Amino acid sequence: MNGQIHFTLNGEKVTSDRHANERLLDVLREDFKLTGVKCGCKEGECGACSVLLNGVLANSCMVAMGSIEGSEVVTIEGYSKTKRFQALSDAYAQTSAVQCGFCIPGMVLACEALLAKNPNPTDAEIRKGISGNLCRCTGYNAIVEAVKIAAREGKGLW
Amino acid sequence: MVTFSNGYLVDNLADALKIRSEIDVTPYAGGTDLMVDAKEDAVYLFLNKIPELRRIYSDEQYLHIGAACTYTEIFENSLSPQILKDAIDYLAAPAIRNMGTAGGNICNASPKADTALIFYVADAKLRICNTSGERILPIEDFYVGRGKTVLQKDELLVEILVPKQGLEHYYYKKVGARQALAISRVAFAGIFTTENGIITRCAMAFGSVADTVLRFRDLEALFVGKSIAEAKSIRSQFIANYEQAIVPIRGRVSAEYRKSVCMNLLEDFLTQNGI
């Protein structure tokens, strides 16, 4: 008798028949077709697979399915329907913070996790907040600027 | 208790220990080490929803840190000593600190474990349980080598007991190739305490150097009971003893490099304490 895994995904209750030892990353991409969750390294080094797990930033490549029973998972697909996302998206556009785009879903969620805890971060705090998210187009400065703009123009959202 | 294929999810310690006693499972706390090298046939015992493993509380002598507390939870808890917070602040990156646990860091038994180093120098003890009882071990007795511990198949690490007193005057340095997500090349933690001008404690631990964290209590003892001036007069002997005792292994960086970084950090620690 092998139980299904139940969790909330982008606000909807879902179940998965996957083994408990499988990666959340693979389930999100393959079963739920949430391909905004990127696979970069499968060892927690790049942050491209970042999701919000019970409200905190997590690398979905390092989360085994059995551990998320009853949990809430938000991916970029779910987050993109929020006002906070819009504020971040507008700010990223203003500073041209997106180049190839591969790191961006994880990067945006890292920014959300940061702003949710600290609505007025300093430069150093922003860099720390996104320190687990690698951008190989070297766009960090533009991203840091974008977070500051989002914090300012999205005042009250966080 | 929920039974999945390849995993068990429990919500209390008694059930977790019962499973440990009956089934061959890999304890899973945060997953940040286990999932790097995820095995297809792994059967996990998920510990992340067990309240007894998620508490941080203090009694007269010790701060008790539940083995499945995440780094973020420890960092944000006002009871946690600053030396431990410093190590967590330089550990990996936010997403890993949100999931990774102190108990996992200890049980994974890497000599590079950033928080294990702090527990070593702080004289922390480990509370280990099975269905018939518990045992409490000093952390250095827990390790038998790289990736090897004395944890038995029916046991779980439940709490880390960190002494509440005497950790205020510390030194911590992590040397890595970059600031975030760095695996330590050498990490050093020291604690130095004096009372009425007499050294009462001079503890030093070296991480990422050998198969386990290194600490030499017999060499530390040389300074205990001495004044700063007396310690200063035997400084070169003290350093020579460590020069002999530390035998680094070659890894991603050379043994020579590790050795010289260890000695530099040791000397800086002594200098900063007036020795």
Coordinates of C-alpha atoms in Angstrom, one line a residue:
Chain A
M1 CA 0.0 0.0 0.0
N2 CA 2.0 2.9 -1.3
G3 CA 0.4 6.2 -0.7
Q4 CA 0.1 9.1 -3.1
I5 CA 1.9 12.3 -2.3
H6 CA -0.5 15.3 -1.8
F7 CA 0.6 18.9 -2.0
T8 CA -0.6 22.3 -3.1
L9 CA 0.9 23.5 -6.3
N10 CA 0.3 27.1 -7.4
G11 CA -2.8 27.2 -5.2
E12 CA -4.3 24.0 -6.4
K13 CA -4.4 20.7 -4.5
V14 CA -2.6 18.0 -6.5
T15 CA -1.4 14.5 -6.0
S16 CA 1.6 12.6 -7.4
D17 CA 2.2 8.9 -7.8
R18 CA 5.9 9.3 -8.0
H19 CA 8.3 7.6 -5.7
A20 CA 9.1 9.4 -2.4
N21 CA 12.8 9.6 -3.3
E22 CA 12.3 11.4 -6.6
R23 CA 13.2 15.0 -7.2
L24 CA 10.5 17.6 -7.0
L25 CA 12.2 19.3 -9.9
D26 CA 11.6 16.3 -12.2
V27 CA 8.0 16.0 -11.1
L28 CA 7.2 19.7 -11.7
R29 CA 8.8 19.6 -15.2
E30 CA 7.7 16.2 -16.4
D31 CA 4.4 15.6 -14.8
F32 CA 3.0 19.1 -14.3
K33 CA 4.8 20.5 -17.4
L34 CA 5.9 23.5 -15.3
T35 CA 9.0 24.1 -17.4
G36 CA 9.7 27.6 -16.0
V37 CA 11.4 25.5 -13.3
K38 CA 14.8 25.0 -14.9
C39 CA 17.3 22.2 -14.4
G40 CA 20.9 23.6 -14.3
C41 CA 23.0 21.4 -12.1
K42 CA 21.0 19.0 -9.8
E43 CA 23.3 19.8 -7.0
G44 CA 22.0 23.0 -5.5
E45 CA 24.7 25.1 -7.0
C46 CA 22.8 27.2 -9.5
G47 CA 19.4 28.0 -8.2
A48 CA 17.7 27.7 -11.7
C49 CA 15.2 25.2 -10.2
S50 CA 14.2 27.5 -7.3
V51 CA 10.6 27.3 -6.0
L52 CA 8.9 28.6 -3.0
L53 CA 8.3 25.8 -0.6
N54 CA 6.0 26.7 2.3
G55 CA 6.9 30.3 1.5
V56 CA 10.7 29.9 1.6
L57 CA 13.1 29.6 -1.3
A58 CA 14.2 26.0 -2.0
N59 CA 16.1 24.3 -4.8
S60 CA 13.6 21.8 -6.2
C61 CA 16.4 19.5 -7.4
M62 CA 17.3 18.8 -3.7
V63 CA 13.8 18.1 -2.5
A64 CA 12.6 14.6 -2.4
M65 CA 8.9 14.2 -3.1
G66 CA 8.1 12.4 0.2
S67 CA 9.2 15.4 2.2
I68 CA 6.6 17.7 0.6
E69 CA 3.5 15.8 1.6
G70 CA 1.0 18.5 2.8
S71 CA 3.3 21.3 1.7
E72 CA 2.7 24.4 -0.5
V73 CA 4.8 24.7 -3.7
V74 CA 4.8 27.9 -5.8
T75 CA 6.6 28.0 -9.1
I76 CA 7.2 30.9 -11.4
E77 CA 4.1 29.9 -13.3
G78 CA 2.0 30.5 -10.2
Y79 CA 3.9 33.5 -9.0
S80 CA 3.6 35.2 -12.3
K81 CA -0.1 35.8 -11.6
T82 CA 0.7 38.1 -8.7
K83 CA 1.0 41.9 -8.4
R84 CA 4.4 41.3 -6.8
F85 CA 5.6 39.5 -9.9
Q86 CA 4.4 42.4 -12.0
A87 CA 6.4 44.8 -10.0
L88 CA 9.5 42.7 -10.3
S89 CA 8.9 42.1 -14.0
D90 CA 8.5 45.8 -14.7
A91 CA 11.7 46.5 -12.8
Y92 CA 13.6 43.8 -14.6
A93 CA 12.4 45.3 -17.9
Q94 CA 13.5 48.8 -16.8
T95 CA 17.1 47.7 -16.1
S96 CA 17.3 45.1 -19.0
A97 CA 18.1 42.6 -16.3
V98 CA 17.1 39.6 -18.5
Q99 CA 19.5 38.3 -21.2
C100 CA 19.3 34.6 -22.0
G101 CA 16.6 34.1 -19.4
F102 CA 17.6 30.7 -18.0
C103 CA 18.2 31.9 -14.5
I104 CA 15.4 34.3 -14.4
P105 CA 12.5 32.2 -13.0
G106 CA 14.7 31.1 -10.1
M107 CA 16.2 34.6 -9.7
V108 CA 12.7 36.2 -9.6
L109 CA 11.6 33.8 -6.9
A110 CA 14.8 34.5 -4.9
C111 CA 14.0 38.2 -5.2
E112 CA 10.5 37.5 -3.9
A113 CA 11.8 35.5 -1.0
L114 CA 14.2 38.3 -0.1
L115 CA 11.6 41.1 -0.4
A116 CA 9.0 39.1 1.6
K117 CA 11.4 39.1 4.5
N118 CA 13.1 42.4 3.9
P119 CA 11.0 44.9 1.9
N120 CA 13.9 47.5 1.8
P121 CA 17.1 45.6 1.3
T122 CA 20.5 47.2 0.9
D123 CA 22.7 46.3 -2.0
A124 CA 24.6 43.8 0.1
E125 CA 21.4 42.2 1.3
I126 CA 20.2 41.9 -2.3
R127 CA 23.4 40.3 -3.4
K128 CA 23.2 37.9 -0.5
G129 CA 19.6 37.1 -1.2
I130 CA 20.4 36.1 -4.8
S131 CA 23.8 34.5 -4.0
G132 CA 22.5 31.0 -4.7
N133 CA 21.2 32.0 -8.1
L134 CA 23.9 32.0 -10.9
C135 CA 23.5 34.2 -13.9
R136 CA 26.0 33.4 -16.6
C137 CA 25.1 36.4 -18.7
T138 CA 26.7 38.3 -15.8
G139 CA 23.6 40.4 -15.3
Y140 CA 23.9 40.8 -11.5
N141 CA 24.2 44.6 -11.4
A142 CA 21.1 45.0 -13.4
I143 CA 19.2 42.5 -11.3
V144 CA 20.3 44.3 -8.1
E145 CA 19.1 47.6 -9.5
A146 CA 15.8 45.9 -10.5
V147 CA 15.2 44.7 -7.0
K148 CA 15.7 48.2 -5.6
I149 CA 13.3 49.6 -8.2
A150 CA 10.7 46.9 -7.4
A151 CA 11.1 47.6 -3.7
R152 CA 10.6 51.4 -4.3
E153 CA 7.8 51.3 -7.0
G154 CA 6.1 48.3 -5.5
K155 CA 5.9 49.9 -2.1
G156 CA 3.2 48.3 0.0
L157 CA 3.2 45.0 -2.0
W158 CA 5.8 43.5 0.3
Chain B
M1 CA 2.6 7.6 9.5
V2 CA 2.4 7.6 5.7
T3 CA 4.0 4.9 3.7
F4 CA 5.1 5.8 0.2
S5 CA 7.1 3.8 -2.3
N6 CA 10.7 4.4 -1.3
G7 CA 9.8 6.4 1.8
Y8 CA 8.2 6.8 5.1
L9 CA 6.8 10.0 6.5
V10 CA 6.2 10.2 10.3
D11 CA 5.1 13.0 12.6
N12 CA 6.6 11.9 15.9
L13 CA 9.9 10.6 17.1
A14 CA 8.6 7.3 18.6
D15 CA 7.3 6.2 15.2
A16 CA 10.6 7.3 13.5
L17 CA 12.6 5.2 15.9
K18 CA 10.3 2.3 15.5
I19 CA 10.9 2.4 11.7
R20 CA 14.6 2.7 12.3
S21 CA 14.5 -0.4 14.4
E22 CA 12.6 -2.5 11.8
I23 CA 13.5 -1.2 8.4
D24 CA 16.7 -0.3 6.6
V25 CA 16.1 3.4 5.8
T26 CA 18.2 6.5 5.2
P27 CA 17.2 9.3 7.5
Y28 CA 16.3 12.4 5.5
A29 CA 16.2 15.8 7.2
G30 CA 16.8 18.6 4.7
G31 CA 18.0 16.5 1.7
T32 CA 20.6 19.0 0.6
D33 CA 23.5 16.5 0.9
L34 CA 21.5 13.3 0.1
M35 CA 19.9 14.6 -3.1
V36 CA 23.2 15.6 -4.6
D37 CA 24.0 12.0 -4.9
A38 CA 20.4 10.7 -5.1
K39 CA 20.2 6.9 -5.4
E40 CA 17.3 5.4 -7.3
D41 CA 16.8 2.7 -4.8
A42 CA 17.1 4.9 -1.7
V43 CA 14.4 4.5 0.9
Y44 CA 14.1 7.6 3.0
L45 CA 12.7 8.1 6.5
F46 CA 11.5 11.8 6.3
L47 CA 12.2 13.6 9.5
N48 CA 11.3 17.1 8.5
K49 CA 7.8 17.0 10.1
I50 CA 8.8 15.6 13.5
P51 CA 8.3 18.4 16.2
E52 CA 10.8 16.8 18.6
L53 CA 13.5 17.3 15.9
R54 CA 12.5 20.9 15.1
R55 CA 12.7 22.5 18.5
I56 CA 15.3 24.9 19.8
Y57 CA 15.2 25.5 23.6
S58 CA 17.5 26.0 26.4
D59 CA 17.9 24.6 29.9
E60 CA 20.4 25.8 32.6
Q61 CA 23.4 24.4 30.9
Y62 CA 22.7 23.7 27.2
L63 CA 21.1 25.1 24.2
H64 CA 19.2 22.2 22.6
I65 CA 19.0 22.3 18.8
G66 CA 16.7 19.8 17.2
A67 CA 18.6 17.7 14.6
A68 CA 16.1 18.6 11.8
C69 CA 16.2 22.4 12.5
T70 CA 17.2 24.2 9.3
Y71 CA 20.2 26.5 9.2
T72 CA 17.8 29.4 8.6
E73 CA 15.8 28.5 11.7
I74 CA 19.0 28.3 13.8
F75 CA 20.3 31.6 12.4
E76 CA 17.0 33.4 13.1
N77 CA 16.7 32.0 16.7
S78 CA 17.7 34.5 19.3
L79 CA 19.0 31.7 21.6
S80 CA 21.7 30.6 19.0
P81 CA 25.3 31.6 19.8
Q82 CA 26.9 34.1 17.5
I83 CA 29.7 31.8 16.5
L84 CA 27.2 29.4 15.1
K85 CA 25.4 32.2 13.3
D86 CA 28.6 33.4 11.8
A87 CA 29.2 29.9 10.3
I88 CA 25.7 29.7 9.0
D89 CA 26.0 33.1 7.4
Y90 CA 28.8 31.9 5.2
L91 CA 27.3 28.5 4.6
A92 CA 26.0 27.9 1.0
A93 CA 23.2 30.2 0.0
P94 CA 19.7 31.1 1.2
A95 CA 17.8 28.2 -0.5
I96 CA 20.2 25.6 1.0
R97 CA 20.1 27.3 4.4
N98 CA 16.3 27.0 4.2
M99 CA 16.4 23.3 3.8
G100 CA 19.7 22.0 5.1
T101 CA 19.9 21.0 8.8
A102 CA 22.4 20.9 11.5
G103 CA 21.8 17.3 12.2
G104 CA 22.3 16.5 8.5
N105 CA 25.5 18.4 8.4
I106 CA 26.8 16.4 11.4
C107 CA 25.5 12.9 10.2
N108 CA 26.8 13.4 6.6
A109 CA 30.1 13.3 8.3
S110 CA 32.1 15.5 6.0
P111 CA 35.2 17.1 7.5
K112 CA 34.1 20.2 5.6
A113 CA 30.8 20.5 7.5
D114 CA 30.7 24.2 8.5
T115 CA 28.5 23.8 11.5
A116 CA 30.1 20.6 12.8
L117 CA 33.3 22.6 13.2
I118 CA 31.5 25.0 15.5
F119 CA 30.0 22.2 17.5
Y120 CA 33.5 20.7 17.9
V121 CA 35.1 23.8 19.2
A122 CA 32.1 24.6 21.4
D123 CA 32.3 21.2 23.2
A124 CA 28.8 20.2 21.9
K125 CA 27.3 16.9 22.7
L126 CA 24.9 14.8 20.6
R127 CA 21.8 13.2 22.0
I128 CA 21.2 10.0 20.1
C129 CA 18.1 7.8 20.6
N130 CA 16.8 4.4 19.7
T131 CA 13.6 2.6 20.8
S132 CA 15.2 1.5 24.1
G133 CA 16.7 4.7 25.2
E134 CA 19.3 7.4 24.5
R135 CA 23.0 8.1 24.7
I136 CA 24.8 11.4 24.9
L137 CA 28.2 11.7 23.1
P138 CA 30.7 14.5 22.8
I139 CA 30.7 15.3 19.0
E140 CA 34.3 14.2 18.5
D141 CA 33.4 10.7 19.7
F142 CA 30.7 10.5 17.0
Y143 CA 33.1 10.3 14.1
V144 CA 35.2 7.4 13.0
G145 CA 36.3 8.8 9.6
R146 CA 35.2 10.6 6.5
G147 CA 31.5 9.8 6.0
K148 CA 31.6 7.4 8.9
T149 CA 30.0 7.8 12.3
V150 CA 29.1 5.6 15.2
L151 CA 25.4 6.1 14.6
Q152 CA 23.8 2.6 14.6
K153 CA 21.1 1.5 12.1
D154 CA 18.4 1.7 14.7
E155 CA 19.4 5.2 16.0
L156 CA 18.7 8.8 15.2
L157 CA 20.5 11.9 16.1
V158 CA 17.8 13.9 18.0
E159 CA 19.5 17.0 19.4
I160 CA 22.7 18.9 19.5
L161 CA 23.5 20.2 23.0
V162 CA 25.6 23.3 22.9
P163 CA 27.0 24.7 26.1
K164 CA 25.4 28.1 26.9
Q165 CA 28.4 29.6 28.6
G166 CA 31.8 30.5 27.4
L167 CA 31.3 30.9 23.6
E168 CA 31.3 34.7 23.6
H169 CA 35.0 35.2 22.8
Y170 CA 35.5 33.4 19.5
Y171 CA 37.3 33.5 16.2
Y172 CA 35.9 32.1 13.0
K173 CA 37.3 32.1 9.5
K174 CA 36.2 30.1 6.5
V175 CA 38.5 30.1 3.5
G176 CA 36.7 29.2 0.3
A177 CA 37.1 29.9 -3.4
R178 CA 34.2 32.3 -3.4
Q179 CA 31.8 33.9 -1.0
A180 CA 28.5 32.1 -1.6
L181 CA 28.1 28.3 -2.1
A182 CA 31.7 27.7 -1.2
I183 CA 32.9 24.4 0.1
S184 CA 35.5 25.3 2.7
R185 CA 39.1 24.8 1.7
V186 CA 40.1 25.4 5.3
A187 CA 37.8 26.5 8.1
F188 CA 39.0 27.4 11.6
A189 CA 37.2 28.1 14.8
G190 CA 38.7 29.2 18.1
I191 CA 37.4 30.0 21.5
F192 CA 39.6 31.9 24.0
T193 CA 38.6 32.6 27.6
T194 CA 40.5 34.2 30.4
E195 CA 39.6 34.8 34.0
N196 CA 41.5 37.3 36.1
G197 CA 44.2 37.3 33.5
I198 CA 44.6 33.5 33.5
I199 CA 43.7 31.5 30.4
T200 CA 40.9 29.1 31.2
R201 CA 40.2 27.9 27.7
C202 CA 41.9 28.0 24.4
A203 CA 40.0 25.7 22.0
M204 CA 40.8 25.4 18.3
A205 CA 39.2 23.3 15.6
F206 CA 40.3 22.8 12.0
G207 CA 37.8 21.8 9.3
S208 CA 38.4 20.6 5.7
V209 CA 41.9 19.5 6.6
A210 CA 41.7 15.8 7.4
D211 CA 39.1 13.0 7.4
T212 CA 37.3 14.5 10.4
V213 CA 37.4 18.0 12.0
L214 CA 40.7 18.2 13.9
R215 CA 41.0 19.3 17.5
F216 CA 43.9 18.6 19.8
R217 CA 42.9 18.9 23.5
D218 CA 46.3 17.9 24.8
L219 CA 47.9 20.7 22.8
E220 CA 45.3 23.2 23.9
A221 CA 46.0 22.3 27.5
L222 CA 49.5 23.8 27.3
F223 CA 48.0 27.4 27.6
V224 CA 45.4 26.6 30.3
G225 CA 46.3 28.1 33.7
K226 CA 48.8 30.5 32.2
S227 CA 48.8 34.2 32.0
I228 CA 48.9 35.9 28.5
A229 CA 52.6 36.8 29.1
E230 CA 53.4 33.2 30.0
A231 CA 51.6 31.9 27.0
K232 CA 53.4 34.4 24.8
S233 CA 56.7 33.1 26.1
I234 CA 55.9 29.6 24.8
R235 CA 54.1 30.7 21.7
S236 CA 56.7 29.2 19.3
Q237 CA 56.6 25.9 21.1
F238 CA 52.7 25.9 21.0
I239 CA 52.8 26.6 17.2
A240 CA 55.5 24.0 16.6
N241 CA 53.2 21.4 18.3
Y242 CA 50.4 22.2 15.9
E243 CA 52.8 22.2 13.0
Q244 CA 53.6 18.6 13.9
A245 CA 50.1 17.5 14.7
I246 CA 48.2 18.8 11.7
V247 CA 48.6 16.4 8.8
P248 CA 46.3 17.6 6.0
I249 CA 45.2 15.3 3.2
R250 CA 45.3 16.4 -0.5
G251 CA 41.9 17.2 -2.0
R252 CA 40.9 19.8 -4.5
V253 CA 43.8 21.9 -3.0
S254 CA 47.2 20.7 -2.0
A255 CA 48.1 19.5 1.5
E256 CA 50.8 22.1 1.6
Y257 CA 48.3 24.9 1.0
R258 CA 45.9 23.6 3.6
K259 CA 48.7 23.3 6.1
S260 CA 50.0 26.8 5.6
V261 CA 46.4 28.2 5.8
C262 CA 45.9 26.3 9.1
M263 CA 49.1 27.7 10.6
N264 CA 48.3 31.2 9.4
L265 CA 44.9 31.1 11.0
L266 CA 46.2 29.6 14.2
E267 CA 48.8 32.3 14.5
D268 CA 46.3 35.1 13.7
F269 CA 44.0 33.6 16.4
L270 CA 46.8 33.8 19.0
T271 CA 47.9 37.2 17.9
Q272 CA 44.4 38.6 18.2
N273 CA 44.3 37.3 21.7
G274 CA 47.5 39.1 22.7
I275 CA 49.7 36.0 22.5

